[in-house]
CSV table of C-alpha atoms in Angstrom, one decimal:
chain,number,residue,atom,x,y,z
V,1251,MET,CA,66.4,2.9,51.8
V,1252,ARG,CA,69.5,0.8,51.5
V,1253,SER,CA,67.7,-2.2,53.1
V,1254,VAL,CA,64.9,-1.8,50.6
V,1255,LYS,CA,67.3,-1.8,47.7
V,1256,SER,CA,69.1,-4.8,49.2
V,1257,ILE,CA,65.8,-6.7,49.4
V,1258,ILE,CA,64.8,-5.8,45.8
V,1259,LEU,CA,68.3,-6.8,44.5
V,1260,THR,CA,68.1,-10.1,46.4
V,1261,LEU,CA,64.6,-10.9,45.0
V,1262,LEU,CA,65.8,-10.1,41.5
V,1263,LEU,CA,68.8,-12.5,41.9
V,1264,VAL,CA,66.6,-15.2,43.3
V,1265,MET,CA,64.1,-14.8,40.4
V,1266,SER,CA,66.9,-14.9,37.9
V,1267,ALA,CA,68.3,-18.0,39.4
V,1268,SER,CA,64.8,-19.6,39.4
V,1269,VAL,CA,64.3,-18.8,35.8
V,1270,ALA,CA,67.7,-20.0,34.9
V,1271,HIS,CA,66.9,-23.5,36.3
V,1272,ALA,CA,63.3,-23.7,35.3
V,1273,ASP,CA,63.1,-26.5,32.8
V,1274,GLY,CA,66.1,-25.1,30.8
V,1275,LEU,CA,64.1,-22.0,29.7
V,1276,PHE,CA,67.2,-19.7,30.1
V,1277,ARG,CA,70.7,-21.0,29.3
V,1278,PHE,CA,74.1,-19.5,28.6
V,1279,GLY,CA,77.5,-20.6,27.4
V,1280,PRO,CA,80.7,-19.8,25.4
V,1281,LYS,CA,80.5,-19.2,21.7
V,1282,VAL,CA,83.2,-19.2,18.9
V,1283,GLY,CA,83.1,-18.9,15.1
V,1284,LEU,CA,84.4,-17.8,11.8
V,1285,THR,CA,83.3,-14.8,9.8
V,1286,VAL,CA,83.6,-14.0,6.0
V,1287,ASN,CA,83.3,-10.3,5.4
V,1288,GLU,CA,83.0,-8.1,2.3
V,1289,LEU,CA,82.7,-4.3,2.1
V,1290,HIS,CA,79.9,-3.4,-0.3
V,1291,PHE,CA,80.4,0.1,-1.8
V,1292,ASN,CA,77.8,2.4,-3.1
V,1293,ASN,CA,80.1,3.4,-6.0
V,1294,SER,CA,81.0,0.9,-8.8
V,1295,THR,CA,84.5,2.4,-9.0
V,1296,PHE,CA,85.4,0.5,-5.8
V,1297,ASP,CA,85.4,-3.3,-5.4
V,1298,GLY,CA,85.7,-5.3,-2.2
V,1299,SER,CA,86.8,-8.9,-1.8
V,1300,ASN,CA,85.9,-11.6,0.8
V,1301,LYS,CA,88.3,-12.2,3.7
V,1302,THR,CA,88.0,-14.5,6.7
V,1303,GLY,CA,88.0,-13.4,10.3
V,1304,TRP,CA,86.9,-14.9,13.7
V,1305,THR,CA,84.6,-14.3,16.7
V,1306,ALA,CA,84.5,-15.4,20.3
V,1307,GLY,CA,82.3,-14.5,23.3
V,1308,VAL,CA,79.3,-15.6,25.3
V,1309,MET,CA,75.6,-16.4,24.4
V,1310,THR,CA,72.4,-16.5,26.3
V,1311,GLU,CA,69.2,-18.2,25.1
V,1312,PHE,CA,65.6,-18.0,26.3
V,1313,LYS,CA,62.8,-20.3,25.2
V,1314,VAL,CA,59.0,-20.0,25.6
V,1315,PRO,CA,57.7,-23.5,26.4
V,1316,VAL,CA,55.6,-25.5,23.8
V,1317,ILE,CA,55.2,-22.9,21.1
V,1318,GLY,CA,58.8,-23.0,19.8
V,1319,ILE,CA,59.5,-19.3,20.0
V,1320,GLY,CA,62.6,-18.0,21.7
V,1321,ALA,CA,65.5,-15.5,21.6
V,1322,ASP,CA,69.2,-15.4,21.9
V,1323,LEU,CA,71.5,-12.5,22.9
V,1324,SER,CA,75.3,-12.6,22.5
V,1325,LEU,CA,78.3,-10.5,23.5
V,1326,MET,CA,81.0,-11.2,21.0
V,1327,TYR,CA,84.5,-10.0,20.1
V,1328,VAL,CA,84.7,-9.9,16.3
V,1329,ARG,CA,87.6,-9.5,13.9
V,1330,ARG,CA,86.3,-8.5,10.4
V,1331,ASN,CA,88.9,-8.6,7.7
V,1332,SER,CA,88.4,-7.1,4.3
V,1333,ARG,CA,90.2,-5.8,1.2
V,1334,PHE,CA,89.1,-3.2,-1.2
V,1335,MET,CA,90.5,-1.4,-4.2
V,1336,ALA,CA,89.7,1.3,-6.8
V,1337,GLU,CA,89.4,0.1,-10.4
V,1338,ASN,CA,92.1,1.3,-12.7
V,1339,SER,CA,94.0,2.8,-9.9
V,1340,SER,CA,96.9,1.7,-7.6
V,1341,ASP,CA,96.4,4.6,-5.2
V,1342,VAL,CA,93.6,2.8,-3.2
V,1343,ASN,CA,94.4,-0.9,-2.5
V,1344,ALA,CA,93.9,-1.4,1.2
V,1345,SER,CA,93.5,-4.2,3.7
V,1346,ASN,CA,91.1,-3.3,6.5
V,1347,ASN,CA,91.2,-5.4,9.6
V,1348,ARG,CA,88.7,-4.2,12.1
V,1349,ASP,CA,88.0,-5.3,15.7
V,1350,TYR,CA,84.5,-4.9,17.1
V,1351,ILE,CA,82.4,-5.7,20.2
V,1352,GLU,CA,79.2,-7.0,18.6
V,1353,ILE,CA,75.9,-7.5,20.4
V,1354,PRO,CA,73.4,-9.5,18.2
V,1355,LEU,CA,69.8,-10.1,19.3
V,1356,ASN,CA,67.9,-12.8,17.4
V,1357,LEU,CA,64.3,-14.0,17.6
V,1358,ARG,CA,64.0,-17.7,17.0
V,1359,TYR,CA,61.5,-20.2,15.9
V,1360,SER,CA,62.3,-23.9,16.5
V,1361,PHE,CA,60.8,-26.7,14.5
V,1362,SER,CA,59.9,-29.5,16.9
V,1363,LEU,CA,60.2,-32.8,15.2
V,1364,PRO,CA,58.6,-36.0,16.5
V,1365,VAL,CA,60.9,-38.5,18.3
V,1366,ILE,CA,64.2,-36.7,17.4
V,1367,SER,CA,63.7,-33.2,19.0
V,1368,ASN,CA,65.7,-34.2,22.0
V,1369,VAL,CA,68.7,-35.0,19.7
V,1370,LEU,CA,68.2,-32.6,16.8
V,1371,LEU,CA,66.3,-29.3,16.9
V,1372,PRO,CA,66.5,-27.0,13.8
V,1373,TYR,CA,65.5,-23.3,13.9
V,1374,VAL,CA,65.4,-20.1,12.0
V,1375,ALA,CA,66.4,-16.7,13.4
V,1376,VAL,CA,66.3,-13.0,12.6
V,1377,GLY,CA,67.2,-9.9,14.4
V,1378,PRO,CA,69.3,-6.7,14.8
V,1379,SER,CA,73.0,-6.4,15.6
V,1380,VAL,CA,75.1,-3.5,16.8
V,1381,SER,CA,78.9,-3.4,16.7
V,1382,PHE,CA,81.3,-1.0,18.4
V,1383,LEU,CA,84.7,-0.4,16.8
V,1384,THR,CA,87.6,-1.1,19.2
V,1385,SER,CA,90.5,-0.8,16.6
V,1386,ARG,CA,91.9,2.1,14.7
V,1387,ARG,CA,89.6,4.4,12.7
V,1388,ASN,CA,91.9,5.5,9.9
V,1389,ILE,CA,92.5,2.9,7.2
V,1390,ALA,CA,94.7,5.0,4.9
V,1391,ASP,CA,94.7,8.6,3.8
V,1392,ASP,CA,91.4,8.3,2.0
V,1393,PHE,CA,89.1,6.2,4.2
V,1394,ARG,CA,88.0,5.9,7.8
V,1395,ASN,CA,86.2,3.2,9.8
V,1396,LYS,CA,83.0,4.3,11.5
V,1397,SER,CA,82.8,3.7,15.3
V,1398,VAL,CA,79.3,2.1,15.3
V,1399,ASP,CA,77.8,-0.3,12.8
V,1400,TRP,CA,74.2,-1.6,12.7
V,1401,ALA,CA,73.1,-4.7,10.8
V,1402,LEU,CA,70.2,-7.1,10.3
V,1403,ASN,CA,70.9,-10.8,10.7
V,1404,PHE,CA,69.2,-13.7,9.0
V,1405,GLY,CA,70.1,-17.2,10.2
V,1406,ILE,CA,69.5,-20.9,10.4
V,1407,GLY,CA,70.8,-23.3,13.0
V,1408,VAL,CA,70.4,-26.6,14.8
V,1409,GLN,CA,70.8,-27.7,18.4
V,1410,LEU,CA,72.3,-31.1,19.1
V,1411,VAL,CA,71.5,-33.1,22.2
V,1412,LYS,CA,70.0,-29.9,23.7
V,1413,HIS,CA,73.4,-28.3,24.4
V,1414,ILE,CA,75.5,-27.8,21.3
V,1415,ASP,CA,74.2,-24.9,19.2
V,1416,ILE,CA,75.5,-24.6,15.6
V,1417,SER,CA,74.4,-21.7,13.5
V,1418,ALA,CA,75.0,-19.8,10.2
V,1419,ARG,CA,73.8,-16.2,9.7
V,1420,TYR,CA,74.1,-13.6,7.1
V,1421,GLY,CA,74.6,-10.0,8.3
V,1422,LEU,CA,73.2,-7.2,6.1
V,1423,GLY,CA,74.9,-3.9,7.0
V,1424,LEU,CA,72.4,-1.1,7.5
V,1425,THR,CA,74.8,1.8,8.2
V,1426,LYS,CA,78.1,2.7,6.6
V,1427,ALA,CA,81.1,0.9,8.2
V,1428,VAL,CA,83.7,2.8,6.0
V,1429,LYS,CA,83.5,6.4,4.9
V,1430,ALA,CA,85.7,8.2,2.3
V,1431,ILE,CA,87.7,11.2,3.4
V,1432,SER,CA,90.2,13.3,1.6
V,1433,ASP,CA,89.8,13.5,-2.2
V,1434,TYR,CA,87.0,11.0,-2.3
V,1435,GLU,CA,84.8,12.6,0.4
V,1436,GLU,CA,82.8,14.8,-2.0
V,1437,ALA,CA,81.7,11.8,-4.0
V,1438,GLY,CA,80.0,10.4,-0.9
V,1439,ILE,CA,81.7,7.0,-1.2
V,1440,GLN,CA,80.9,4.6,1.6
V,1441,GLY,CA,81.1,0.9,2.3
V,1442,LYS,CA,78.7,-1.3,4.2
V,1443,ASN,CA,79.5,-4.7,5.8
V,1444,ARG,CA,78.1,-7.9,4.3
V,1445,TYR,CA,79.2,-11.0,6.2
V,1446,TRP,CA,78.6,-14.6,7.0
V,1447,THR,CA,79.2,-16.0,10.4
V,1448,ILE,CA,79.4,-19.7,11.3
V,1449,SER,CA,79.5,-20.4,15.0
V,1450,VAL,CA,79.2,-23.0,17.6
V,1451,ALA,CA,78.1,-22.5,21.2
V,1452,TYR,CA,77.8,-24.8,24.2
V,1453,LEU,CA,74.8,-24.0,26.4
V,1454,PHE,CA,74.6,-25.0,30.1
């Protein structure tokens, strides 16, 4: 049984290596970027403001030949900074700096342009993202960060000389990232992430 498992594992590794080197269909590389995050509350009493954070990790890309369709998957460490406050109140005025492990998966469509496609290849992308909180949950006495956050990403990008991938995407939070506790819990106040991410990756 162990020998069978070893053979299967070896075949899978060989197939993966073959795909990885077949006409550049599968590529990977490091990725870094900046984020601009805002908490969007479901209650007009609370207001969030934009703050800048950062992200770093690795990215993989897969392309289907000829038709321009592909996908990318990333594993990123993300710092999302935000500030929010209650109108006409000094009791709630908090900075919320959160660290996540984010896994975005995007479907892509690339626009092949005559002559210049080897130098410049624009694309659009859309897909889900899940983030796992790695920093503290409690913000203050009144609010708590949620441990898992789902979002839907919409993005545009361009690949330069087939290796440098530059992208900008907007993340629309689907689940609550911040939940009220204490005196505000009965009101059901919650905040969802809204963020821009600008990133650059180098694909081998």
